[in-house]
Amino acid sequence: MAKIFIIDDDEQLLRMVSLMLERGGHSTRLISNPVEGLQAVKEDKPDLLVLDVMMPGMSGHDIARDIRANKGLENLPILILTARAQEIDRETALKSGANDYLSKPVTSQELIEKVDELLSQPNQKMMPDRGVIIGMFGLRGGVGQTTLAVNLASALRRISQQEVCLVDFSPSGGQVALHLRLQLRHSWLDLPPLADLDWLALKGNLTLHPSGLRLLAAPQVPQLATEPSPEMAAKVIDLLQKQSAFMVIDVPRLFGPAFMAMMERVDIALHVLTPDVISVQTAVQLNRLLEKSNLKFKQKSYILNQVQVDSQIPQATVEKGLNARVASKINFDPNQARALSQGVPLTLTSAKSPLATMMNRMAEVINNRVAKRSGD
Amino acid sequence: MGATHFGRNQLIHMDMFTDAYRVTGRVLVGAGGIHAELANPSSSFLELKDAYISRIHQPGEIVTHYKVAAFSKDNINFIVLQDRREGIPVGTQHGRSIYTRGRALSVFLTVPSFEISGEIMHDGKVAPREILVQSVGRYQLVFSAKALASLYPQISYSGDLILVQKDRIGIFCLDG
């Protein structure tokens, strides 16, 4: 449950937005005077601010600028909600320091989705100076982890137009290349010994997808299972981080030293699970293992991926089991079977399918944060 | 906002443009939408509540705000609406209204500082003069429309309906 402040001079709208957010499980504070609202934000820092633009005395843009100039509030997620619905209004809102923008009228679902998305965003301070590393992980197979990793990487490449690298460290028979229908010449198994491993050697083992995405693949043909050493995994990640704006790692489902070496380096850890009992139990067990290992994530979120038509257990039950909120829920996407057979990720084709919509949104959020940081 | 209901007045949000300003505010309209309000002969002014004024070249920034503002109907170049039902009655019990009858024609026209493109609905001979004379009222309705600032082409406004004052039209081009 997040503490959300809403500043809007329209009291009827304030109550409506508050009702929507409270139904979404958040607590709200309503402020109709913009000057008082700004003061309240400074005094009692909320987790998120919903802000109107057109208010007498002080516009929402002015409030956003003031907040951004305030030490300690630079990273407060701000959602602008306004009747000004033009593209130029969106641009102005983002320039003033808001993280996102919605135009009125807004549906309850739109608002809650946007708020949850902002709340699950990584904190700007957590981002390193070099490429951002996103780790998709989980110990249960069949939850769509590879599908999500491929789609997120493709979306990041398309949206950012920067170097994006996808890493498949599977010990044997990696699936990422199949998702992208790539004929592989190299895999991480072909990398030279640690002492000889440098960027040039690594680059020669990357496979380029037509979208511009680079892939460090796992061997396509099943081999005797071999895990990369933790030192090898760490060095590969460090080298790739220097050369890429974003790196997405499809972390192998094998809890061990290599797994830990990868997870220690990720900036955004995305724990993938499906809405079924075994998946939740596996996630809880993995959490215990990670706790025992004293691994502290800079940012961790849960992705609930519905890979079957029917959901076994509702999201609320999953959250209860995890004792944490699910940041993103992806509904069953019938288009995924076609995407897999065609070897083209949904984020490169079906922009409106559930999976593509969610992954594109996630990529946009990550990219916007990094772009904003670079602009500061 | 949903469809206007017969006999009920309601406040609608709109973006209004003069030669140099963008004004966002709310207007009280009846069943005939803003088009009927503009055609109302009993007043030469359009009254906006909560008017937020921006300059054309910085349309996202609010220069000033007033609780109530009256605008001379003669000085309005065009009005952008996100829902055509706020502008006109789109249908009657017997089918489409007089504003939405006919076939769709692509149109490009200019008003001071702006180029507007979209579709008009016309029932009859396809000629600019015919269309401008035959269409009801002093505002030409352009559906699924986009207005582009001539001097700042990166600035544009889209709307389900743009009402363009006929007297302000400089160029009127048809594609039909």
XYZ file of C-alpha atoms in Angstrom:
552
model
C 0.000 0.000 0.000
C 1.470 3.306 -1.062
C 0.849 6.767 0.389
C -0.421 8.901 -2.486
C -1.113 12.643 -2.445
C -3.562 14.081 -4.965
C -3.514 17.792 -5.754
C -6.458 19.041 -7.817
C -8.661 22.108 -7.439
C -11.719 20.161 -8.572
C -12.979 18.617 -5.340
C -15.415 16.293 -7.062
C -12.582 14.888 -9.152
C -10.359 14.633 -6.093
C -12.880 12.371 -4.424
C -13.301 10.258 -7.544
C -9.553 9.754 -8.044
C -9.171 9.008 -4.357
C -11.863 6.348 -4.537
C -10.167 4.710 -7.519
C -6.786 4.629 -5.796
C -8.184 3.364 -2.518
C -9.848 0.518 -4.416
C -6.393 -0.188 -5.817
C -5.153 -0.671 -2.258
C -3.500 2.717 -1.657
C -4.019 5.375 0.976
C -4.661 8.902 -0.264
C -4.502 12.479 0.946
C -6.570 15.010 -0.972
C -5.450 18.618 -1.330
C -7.430 21.143 -3.354
C -5.127 24.124 -2.884
C -1.936 23.840 -4.992
C 0.236 25.973 -2.700
C -0.834 23.985 0.364
C -0.343 20.807 -1.638
C 3.270 21.649 -2.426
C 3.917 22.395 1.221
C 2.319 19.113 2.278
C 4.487 17.165 -0.172
C 7.620 18.806 1.242
C 6.637 18.139 4.846
C 5.205 14.658 4.599
C 6.879 12.991 1.646
C 4.397 10.739 -0.159
C 5.271 7.647 -2.224
C 3.630 9.163 -5.275
C 1.955 12.414 -6.291
C -1.024 12.741 -8.646
C -1.120 16.287 -9.937
C -3.549 18.381 -11.947
C -2.112 21.025 -14.304
C -4.772 23.708 -14.479
C -5.114 25.109 -10.978
C -5.551 28.719 -9.883
C -2.502 30.322 -8.274
C 0.025 27.669 -9.188
C 0.022 25.290 -12.130
C 0.880 21.619 -11.859
C 3.993 22.298 -13.963
C 5.208 24.849 -11.424
C 4.651 22.373 -8.604
C 6.528 19.611 -10.460
C 9.471 21.973 -11.147
C 9.582 23.064 -7.517
C 9.543 19.443 -6.329
C 12.349 18.432 -8.664
C 14.489 21.320 -7.407
C 13.985 20.140 -3.856
C 16.588 17.934 -2.277
C 15.075 14.646 -1.206
C 12.163 14.908 -3.617
C 14.062 14.524 -6.898
C 12.873 10.948 -7.220
C 9.271 11.322 -6.094
C 7.097 9.744 -8.814
C 4.763 12.401 -10.216
C 1.760 11.541 -12.360
C 0.135 14.450 -14.159
C -3.599 14.102 -14.656
C -5.086 16.835 -16.802
C -7.861 17.771 -19.174
C -5.272 19.160 -21.577
C -5.015 16.128 -23.808
C -2.623 17.141 -26.575
C 0.808 15.707 -27.325
C 2.370 19.091 -26.534
C 0.785 18.893 -23.085
C 2.374 15.521 -22.498
C 5.756 16.911 -23.570
C 5.384 19.929 -21.293
C 4.392 17.703 -18.368
C 7.446 15.485 -18.809
C 9.732 18.503 -19.251
C 8.445 20.027 -16.038
C 9.633 16.934 -14.183
C 6.626 14.637 -14.138
C 7.278 10.945 -14.671
C 4.121 10.283 -16.621
C 0.928 11.794 -17.880
C -2.724 10.796 -18.197
C -5.472 12.852 -19.782
C -8.917 13.193 -18.222
C -11.301 11.493 -18.256
C -9.428 8.485 -16.956
C -10.731 5.014 -16.158
C -10.065 3.357 -12.833
C -8.047 0.615 -14.531
C -5.861 3.084 -16.459
C -5.143 5.085 -13.339
C -4.314 2.113 -11.109
C -2.129 0.516 -13.789
C -0.188 3.737 -14.287
C 0.214 4.328 -10.562
C 1.390 0.753 -9.950
C 3.794 1.050 -12.856
C 5.275 4.254 -11.419
C 5.518 2.753 -7.956
C 7.409 -0.240 -9.330
C 9.874 1.941 -11.227
C 13.485 1.806 -10.229
C 14.748 4.738 -8.247
C 16.944 6.991 -10.351
C 19.683 6.934 -7.737
C 19.953 3.184 -8.142
C 20.987 3.450 -11.747
C 24.679 3.063 -12.433
C 26.634 5.374 -14.707
C 27.088 2.612 -17.244
C 24.499 0.362 -18.925
C 21.455 -0.694 -16.977
C 21.288 -4.408 -16.180
C 17.905 -6.062 -15.961
C 17.754 -9.612 -14.662
C 14.719 -11.833 -15.377
C 14.828 -14.654 -12.884
C 12.955 -17.379 -11.034
C 13.483 -21.048 -10.305
C 10.312 -22.434 -11.819
C 10.316 -23.408 -15.472
C 7.427 -22.746 -17.851
C 6.562 -19.317 -16.448
C 7.474 -17.459 -19.634
C 10.687 -15.970 -18.256
C 12.576 -16.274 -21.548
C 9.611 -14.887 -23.497
C 9.531 -11.833 -21.259
C 13.307 -11.348 -21.415
C 13.280 -11.496 -25.236
C 10.319 -9.122 -25.504
C 11.689 -6.625 -23.000
C 15.073 -6.538 -24.734
C 13.446 -6.106 -28.166
C 11.218 -3.323 -26.854
C 14.174 -1.555 -25.218
C 16.114 -1.719 -28.468
C 13.185 -0.359 -30.507
C 12.320 2.413 -28.059
C 15.813 3.543 -27.047
C 17.592 2.966 -30.385
C 20.693 2.317 -28.294
C 22.884 -0.733 -27.831
C 20.907 -3.458 -26.096
C 22.340 -6.854 -25.279
C 20.390 -9.953 -24.354
C 22.277 -12.606 -22.421
C 21.215 -16.233 -22.265
C 23.448 -18.037 -19.771
C 21.467 -21.274 -19.906
C 23.779 -24.187 -19.236
C 22.399 -26.169 -22.145
C 19.951 -25.725 -25.012
C 19.064 -22.067 -24.500
C 15.738 -20.921 -25.892
C 16.405 -17.240 -26.596
C 17.822 -17.866 -30.079
C 14.717 -19.908 -30.935
C 12.461 -17.024 -29.912
C 14.400 -14.787 -32.298
C 14.855 -17.474 -34.972
C 18.585 -16.889 -35.115
C 21.065 -19.282 -36.645
C 23.887 -19.353 -34.157
C 27.550 -19.603 -34.895
C 28.670 -18.836 -31.376
C 27.475 -19.188 -27.840
C 28.919 -18.336 -24.429
C 30.521 -21.798 -24.491
C 32.873 -20.521 -27.242
C 34.245 -17.711 -25.085
C 37.993 -17.905 -24.438
C 39.415 -18.623 -20.967
C 38.973 -15.877 -18.413
C 42.519 -14.518 -18.809
C 42.007 -13.940 -22.546
C 38.485 -12.635 -22.309
C 38.233 -9.021 -23.415
C 35.675 -6.962 -25.318
C 37.005 -7.962 -28.731
C 36.810 -11.652 -27.914
C 33.353 -11.230 -26.440
C 32.086 -9.134 -29.361
C 33.085 -11.873 -31.789
C 30.781 -14.258 -29.973
C 27.705 -12.031 -30.030
C 24.955 -12.640 -32.588
C 23.215 -9.674 -34.185
C 19.437 -9.748 -34.641
C 17.949 -7.718 -37.574
C 16.381 -5.356 -35.010
C 19.875 -4.352 -33.864
C 19.627 -6.344 -30.642
C 22.819 -8.249 -29.732
C 22.636 -11.675 -28.222
C 25.086 -13.665 -26.187
C 23.431 -16.996 -26.760
C 23.448 -20.302 -24.976
C 24.362 -23.314 -27.110
C 21.326 -24.047 -29.266
C 21.857 -27.767 -29.440
C 21.453 -29.476 -26.081
C 24.827 -30.299 -24.613
C 26.063 -31.823 -21.440
C 24.913 -29.270 -18.887
C 27.730 -26.861 -18.059
C 27.332 -23.787 -15.932
C 29.431 -20.676 -16.525
C 31.824 -20.024 -13.667
C 30.845 -17.088 -11.430
C 34.031 -15.279 -12.487
C 33.203 -15.781 -16.159
C 29.600 -14.583 -15.670
C 30.809 -11.528 -13.749
C 33.421 -10.586 -16.339
C 31.031 -10.996 -19.275
C 28.459 -8.799 -17.565
C 31.044 -6.131 -16.707
C 32.342 -6.055 -20.278
C 28.886 -5.890 -21.803
C 27.773 -3.217 -19.369
C 30.473 -0.889 -20.653
C 29.303 -1.313 -24.235
C 25.512 -1.404 -23.885
C 22.907 1.059 -22.746
C 20.778 -1.844 -21.530
C 21.440 -5.490 -20.831
C 18.721 -8.052 -20.209
C 19.844 -11.312 -18.630
C 17.689 -14.422 -18.865
C 19.101 -15.796 -15.613
C 19.337 -19.626 -15.624
C 17.029 -21.446 -13.231
C 19.881 -22.963 -11.292
C 20.614 -21.483 -7.876
C 24.370 -21.505 -7.464
C 27.508 -19.341 -7.582
C 26.946 -18.226 -11.191
C 23.343 -17.291 -10.394
C 24.558 -15.202 -7.459
C 27.283 -13.537 -9.547
C 24.662 -12.459 -12.079
C 22.091 -11.322 -9.550
C 24.635 -9.279 -7.594
C 25.161 -7.157 -10.683
C 21.603 -6.461 -11.768
C 20.113 -3.011 -11.289
C 16.546 -4.174 -11.824
C 15.633 -7.683 -10.728
C 12.370 -8.974 -12.184
C 11.100 -12.113 -10.479
C 8.792 -13.938 -12.900
C 6.043 -16.264 -11.706
C 2.702 -17.620 -12.838
C -0.585 -17.517 -10.899
C -0.402 -21.079 -9.598
C 0.399 -22.555 -6.207
C 3.670 -24.263 -7.151
C 5.028 -21.131 -8.790
C 4.254 -19.033 -5.706
C 5.761 -21.633 -3.393
C 8.908 -21.794 -5.539
C 9.170 -18.003 -5.460
C 8.813 -17.939 -1.673
C 11.508 -20.606 -1.323
C 13.834 -18.691 -3.615
C 13.243 -15.547 -1.568
C 14.320 -17.431 1.553
C 17.470 -18.631 -0.196
C 18.282 -15.108 -1.337
C 17.690 -13.759 2.155
C 20.049 -16.338 3.623
C 22.646 -15.376 1.025
C 22.370 -11.736 2.165
C 21.835 -10.626 -1.416
C 20.410 -7.119 -1.463
C 18.738 -6.027 -4.692
C 18.829 -2.412 -5.755
C 15.353 -2.833 -7.183
C 13.205 -5.935 -7.245
C 9.726 -6.392 -8.713
C 7.420 -9.313 -9.303
C 5.912 -10.018 -12.704
C 2.842 -12.227 -12.719
C 2.663 -13.860 -16.126
C -0.476 -15.765 -17.000
C 0.697 -18.364 -19.502
C -2.579 -20.303 -19.590
C -6.113 -19.185 -20.444
C -7.361 -19.738 -16.904
C -5.689 -18.352 -13.861
C -5.427 -20.847 -10.995
C -5.279 -18.305 -8.208
C -6.112 -14.602 -8.128
C -3.455 -11.877 -7.930
C -4.446 -10.977 -4.366
C -3.726 -14.554 -3.243
C -0.370 -14.502 -5.011
C 0.487 -11.226 -3.267
C -0.577 -12.669 0.064
C 1.639 -15.687 -0.521
C 4.594 -13.524 -1.481
C 3.845 -10.936 1.164
C 4.584 -8.356 -1.512
C 2.835 -6.503 -4.302
C 2.966 -7.704 -7.878
C 4.288 -4.826 -10.004
C 2.985 -6.048 -13.354
C 0.418 -8.611 -14.342
C 0.424 -9.919 -17.887
C -2.818 -11.514 -19.021
C -2.836 -14.624 -21.202
C -1.739 -13.672 -24.698
C -2.919 -16.051 -27.437
C -0.589 -14.298 -29.913
C 2.488 -15.680 -28.181
C 2.165 -19.113 -29.859
C 2.244 -17.413 -33.277
C 5.163 -15.196 -32.275
C 7.147 -18.224 -31.220
C 6.452 -20.106 -34.435
C 7.367 -17.038 -36.511
C 10.437 -16.242 -34.450
C 9.465 -12.591 -34.045
C 8.896 -11.169 -30.532
C 5.460 -9.633 -29.978
C 6.962 -6.288 -29.008
C 8.228 -5.996 -32.594
C 4.863 -6.843 -34.161
C 1.670 -6.839 -32.059
C 1.879 -3.592 -30.169
C -1.631 -4.018 -28.740
C -1.472 -7.597 -27.495
C -1.426 -7.934 -23.671
C 2.154 -9.135 -23.437
C 3.514 -6.602 -25.924
C 1.605 -3.755 -24.281
C 3.026 -4.550 -20.866
C 6.586 -5.118 -22.070
C 6.553 -1.960 -24.207
C 5.313 0.014 -21.238
C 7.994 -1.436 -19.000
C 10.678 -0.656 -21.584
C 9.388 2.902 -21.943
C 9.502 3.444 -18.205
C 13.062 2.134 -17.923
C 14.206 4.094 -20.949
C 12.558 7.331 -19.787
C 14.245 7.075 -16.418
C 17.648 6.580 -17.982
C 17.067 9.324 -20.565
C 16.024 11.713 -17.818
C 19.063 10.839 -15.769
C 21.328 11.467 -18.768
C 19.672 14.830 -19.359
C 20.200 16.008 -15.782
C -17.684 13.077 -21.559
C -20.517 10.985 -22.911
C -23.304 11.969 -25.305
C -25.211 15.082 -24.535
C -28.688 14.331 -23.313
C -31.678 16.186 -24.611
C -32.585 19.166 -22.525
C -29.638 18.886 -20.193
C -26.941 21.518 -19.922
C -23.445 20.430 -19.105
C -19.901 21.726 -18.895
C -17.545 20.512 -21.559
C -13.783 20.943 -21.801
C -12.439 22.588 -24.928
C -9.331 24.083 -26.479
C -10.001 27.352 -28.267
C -7.587 29.218 -30.525
C -7.359 32.870 -31.472
C -4.611 34.403 -33.638
C -2.048 34.313 -30.830
C -3.506 32.351 -27.926
C -4.638 28.928 -26.891
C -7.342 28.994 -24.249
C -8.439 25.887 -22.378
C -11.587 26.026 -20.358
C -15.089 24.801 -19.797
C -18.257 25.935 -21.508
C -21.836 25.280 -20.582
C -23.648 23.747 -23.520
C -27.082 22.294 -24.162
C -28.219 19.413 -26.335
C -26.940 21.184 -29.474
C -23.345 21.151 -28.220
C -20.862 23.972 -28.668
C -21.940 24.463 -32.301
C -25.358 25.619 -31.132
C -23.774 27.861 -28.527
C -21.618 29.531 -31.189
C -24.689 30.033 -33.388
C -26.716 31.553 -30.574
C -27.657 35.032 -31.924
C -28.439 36.446 -28.497
C -24.750 36.820 -27.590
C -21.627 37.804 -29.534
C -19.451 36.338 -26.799
C -18.619 32.837 -25.697
C -18.227 32.514 -21.953
C -15.584 30.164 -20.571
C -15.252 29.032 -16.987
C -11.772 28.374 -15.588
C -9.982 29.784 -18.606
C -6.267 28.905 -18.794
C -4.409 30.940 -21.370
C -1.247 29.932 -23.221
C 0.662 31.577 -26.043
C 0.550 29.862 -29.429
C 4.312 29.255 -29.545
C 4.420 27.843 -25.980
C 1.081 26.084 -25.823
C 1.954 23.813 -22.894
C 2.829 26.672 -20.553
C 0.007 28.496 -18.796
C 0.431 32.283 -18.891
C -2.540 33.186 -16.788
C -5.813 31.930 -15.421
C -9.203 33.488 -14.833
C -12.314 32.076 -13.254
C -14.468 33.426 -16.066
C -13.536 34.827 -19.467
C -15.645 35.996 -22.387
C -14.367 35.699 -25.941
C -15.689 37.531 -28.920
C -17.060 34.887 -31.260
C -15.611 36.871 -34.182
C -12.088 36.370 -32.885
C -12.180 32.605 -32.472
C -10.290 30.830 -35.246
C -11.094 27.270 -34.275
C -12.090 25.025 -31.387
C -10.714 21.543 -30.726
C -12.905 18.900 -29.091
C -11.941 15.365 -28.114
C -15.456 14.035 -28.594
C -17.651 15.127 -31.503
C -20.751 14.644 -29.357
C -19.699 17.673 -27.355
C -19.774 19.775 -30.501
C -22.892 18.704 -32.319
C -25.818 16.313 -32.077
C -24.399 13.364 -34.037
C -27.658 11.475 -34.484
C -31.406 11.623 -34.158
C -34.021 8.977 -33.606
C -34.215 8.611 -37.376
C -30.525 8.294 -38.170
C -27.617 10.614 -38.610
C -28.055 14.310 -37.854
C -27.727 17.016 -40.494
C -24.124 17.508 -39.366
C -23.015 13.953 -39.997
C -24.952 13.060 -43.136
C -23.343 12.545 -46.522
C -19.988 11.161 -47.455
C -16.608 11.832 -45.961
C -14.228 14.067 -47.918
C -10.623 14.775 -47.029
C -10.016 18.445 -46.517
C -7.081 20.783 -45.955
C -7.637 24.374 -44.935
C -5.789 27.255 -43.397
C -6.668 29.854 -40.782
C -4.259 32.473 -39.395
C -1.223 30.647 -37.933
C -2.643 27.146 -38.492
C -3.135 24.454 -41.124
C -6.009 22.079 -40.465
C -6.609 18.721 -42.101
C -9.264 16.094 -41.570
C -12.614 14.971 -42.948
C -15.814 16.815 -43.625
C -19.217 15.250 -44.164
C -21.013 16.553 -47.229
C -24.222 15.621 -49.001
C -24.321 17.167 -52.475
C -22.047 18.598 -55.124
C -18.388 18.303 -54.245
C -17.108 21.870 -54.583
C -15.516 24.110 -51.929
C -17.961 26.919 -52.468
C -20.977 24.600 -52.238
C -19.653 23.031 -49.082
C -18.882 26.264 -47.303
C -22.222 27.782 -48.239
C -24.324 24.686 -47.560
C -22.836 23.651 -44.224
C -24.903 24.821 -41.277
C -23.793 27.819 -39.215
C -20.677 29.968 -39.310
C -18.353 27.132 -38.289
C -17.120 24.399 -40.619
C -16.952 20.986 -38.943
C -13.778 18.981 -39.564
C -13.820 15.458 -38.119
C -10.816 13.364 -37.024
C -8.855 16.542 -37.463
C -5.373 17.829 -36.845
C -4.291 21.456 -36.602
C -0.634 22.202 -37.227
C 0.963 25.522 -36.235
C 2.296 26.945 -39.538
C 5.324 28.644 -37.983
C 5.973 25.889 -35.408
C 5.227 22.621 -37.229
C 6.335 20.594 -34.229
C 3.232 21.906 -32.441
C -0.012 20.232 -33.378
C -3.428 19.579 -31.895
C -5.633 16.615 -32.650
C -9.307 16.259 -31.983
C -12.287 14.131 -32.857
C -13.855 17.375 -34.063
C -12.433 20.785 -34.914
C -14.872 23.627 -35.527
C -13.333 26.206 -37.857
C -14.773 29.670 -38.246
C -15.602 30.000 -41.963
C -14.746 33.717 -42.080
C -11.206 32.879 -40.986
C -10.520 30.290 -43.673
C -7.805 31.382 -46.098
C -7.272 28.282 -48.228
C -9.764 25.448 -48.610
C -8.665 22.315 -50.462
C -10.680 19.179 -51.124
C -9.799 15.649 -51.989
C -12.858 13.787 -53.054
